[in-house]
Amino acid sequence: MFKDNNLKEIYEKYREGRLAHAYLIETNNTPKLINDLKELIKVINCPEEYQGSCKLCNLCNLIDKNNLPSLVTIEPDGASIKKNQIEELKINFETKPIYSKYNIYIIKNAEKLNGSSANAMLKFVEEPTEGILGFFITNNKDVIIPTIKSRCQSLVITYDSDNILDKLNITTEQFTSYKELINLYLNKIASNALINHKELILNKVSERKDIEILFKIIFEIYINYLEKNLNKSYNEEITNIYEIKEGTKEIISKLNIITKFLQDLSYNGNMELLLDKFVIEMRENHG
Ligand SMILES: [Zn+2]
């Protein structure tokens, strides 16, 4: 168990009975790390000796559904993690857990703890309470408030990137320039502004195969937001290109529109007409 996994180190400590009360983990892929953490939390807590899957206990089931009361994930509320979010956590954790051995908190974007929320958080890391386990997650340890950092066991977990460049056979330079163009284009579509969308695209990329790549990236953006909405692991590098706040249903209907566009494009449909149709359909489906 966890042989090749990045969380092996924490698992080994658990087996030796030397689990720290709080870990600070720097990672390049938060969604993947959270998924792996959930596996680790199952291993540590499952009464059925979890071995990679468990259909027997309520605990594993609740973790899968993000419904375990003793597992609390905190993420920034707006620009920062607020003091009241931490106060709530404290109240929550005054009660002993029902299903699990530990009360566990995960702080995502821990660098967003501000002065007052970090202070409130210090109680957990300063006077560790038996039965409480914490994970601070960040993309950059160097910007974590020192009082927190110094009281956590710290480790770095790096994942290989899901390589979109290999998948679409494009260069980093192409990807960078497409990212900007896609962000601009999708923003214009969402804003309903009366602009010439076709020219926006065709001035930059006119070859059919380049337009195909562009729309394949747009497809990747939507599919990754779908994964995100379904609490699956997704590629942050892709979702960072453009922010989608729509629900699962809207995202699926847009994936259909993009798929149809790519299909028509491959059948040599008239490019300008296809681009017009695309904008109209995307706007009609705006959630
Ligand atoms: Zn279980």
Tab-separated table of C-alpha atoms in Angstrom, residues 185 189 197-198 201-202 208 211-212 215 257-282:
chain	number	residue	atom	x	y	z
A	185	TYR	CA	-12.323	34.596	-26.987
A	189	ILE	CA	-18.515	35.003	-25.924
A	197	HIS	CA	-15.384	36.784	-33.051
A	198	LYS	CA	-14.330	35.324	-36.329
A	201	ILE	CA	-9.666	33.905	-34.119
A	202	LEU	CA	-8.843	34.093	-37.815
A	208	ARG	CA	-7.643	24.591	-40.159
A	211	ILE	CA	-8.076	26.056	-35.231
A	212	GLU	CA	-8.594	22.409	-34.446
A	215	PHE	CA	-10.813	24.105	-29.974
A	257	ILE	CA	-21.298	21.993	-28.875
A	258	ILE	CA	-17.493	21.856	-28.956
A	259	THR	CA	-17.514	18.205	-30.059
A	260	LYS	CA	-19.933	19.023	-32.863
A	261	PHE	CA	-17.754	21.934	-33.951
A	262	LEU	CA	-14.670	19.731	-34.117
A	263	GLN	CA	-16.592	17.119	-36.055
A	264	ASP	CA	-17.894	19.665	-38.593
A	265	LEU	CA	-14.413	21.116	-38.881
A	266	SER	CA	-12.995	17.715	-39.757
A	267	TYR	CA	-15.713	17.326	-42.439
A	268	ASN	CA	-14.329	20.469	-44.083
A	269	GLY	CA	-17.274	22.664	-43.122
A	270	ASN	CA	-17.067	26.351	-43.966
A	271	MET	CA	-14.848	27.828	-41.286
A	272	GLU	CA	-16.552	31.210	-40.978
A	273	LEU	CA	-20.011	29.693	-40.795
A	274	LEU	CA	-18.841	27.184	-38.205
A	275	LEU	CA	-17.346	29.914	-36.044
A	276	ASP	CA	-20.592	31.918	-36.233
A	277	LYS	CA	-22.648	28.883	-35.327
A	278	PHE	CA	-20.337	28.106	-32.430
A	279	VAL	CA	-20.738	31.540	-30.838
A	280	ILE	CA	-24.531	31.484	-31.215
A	281	GLU	CA	-24.861	28.030	-29.684
A	282	MET	CA	-22.493	28.767	-26.807
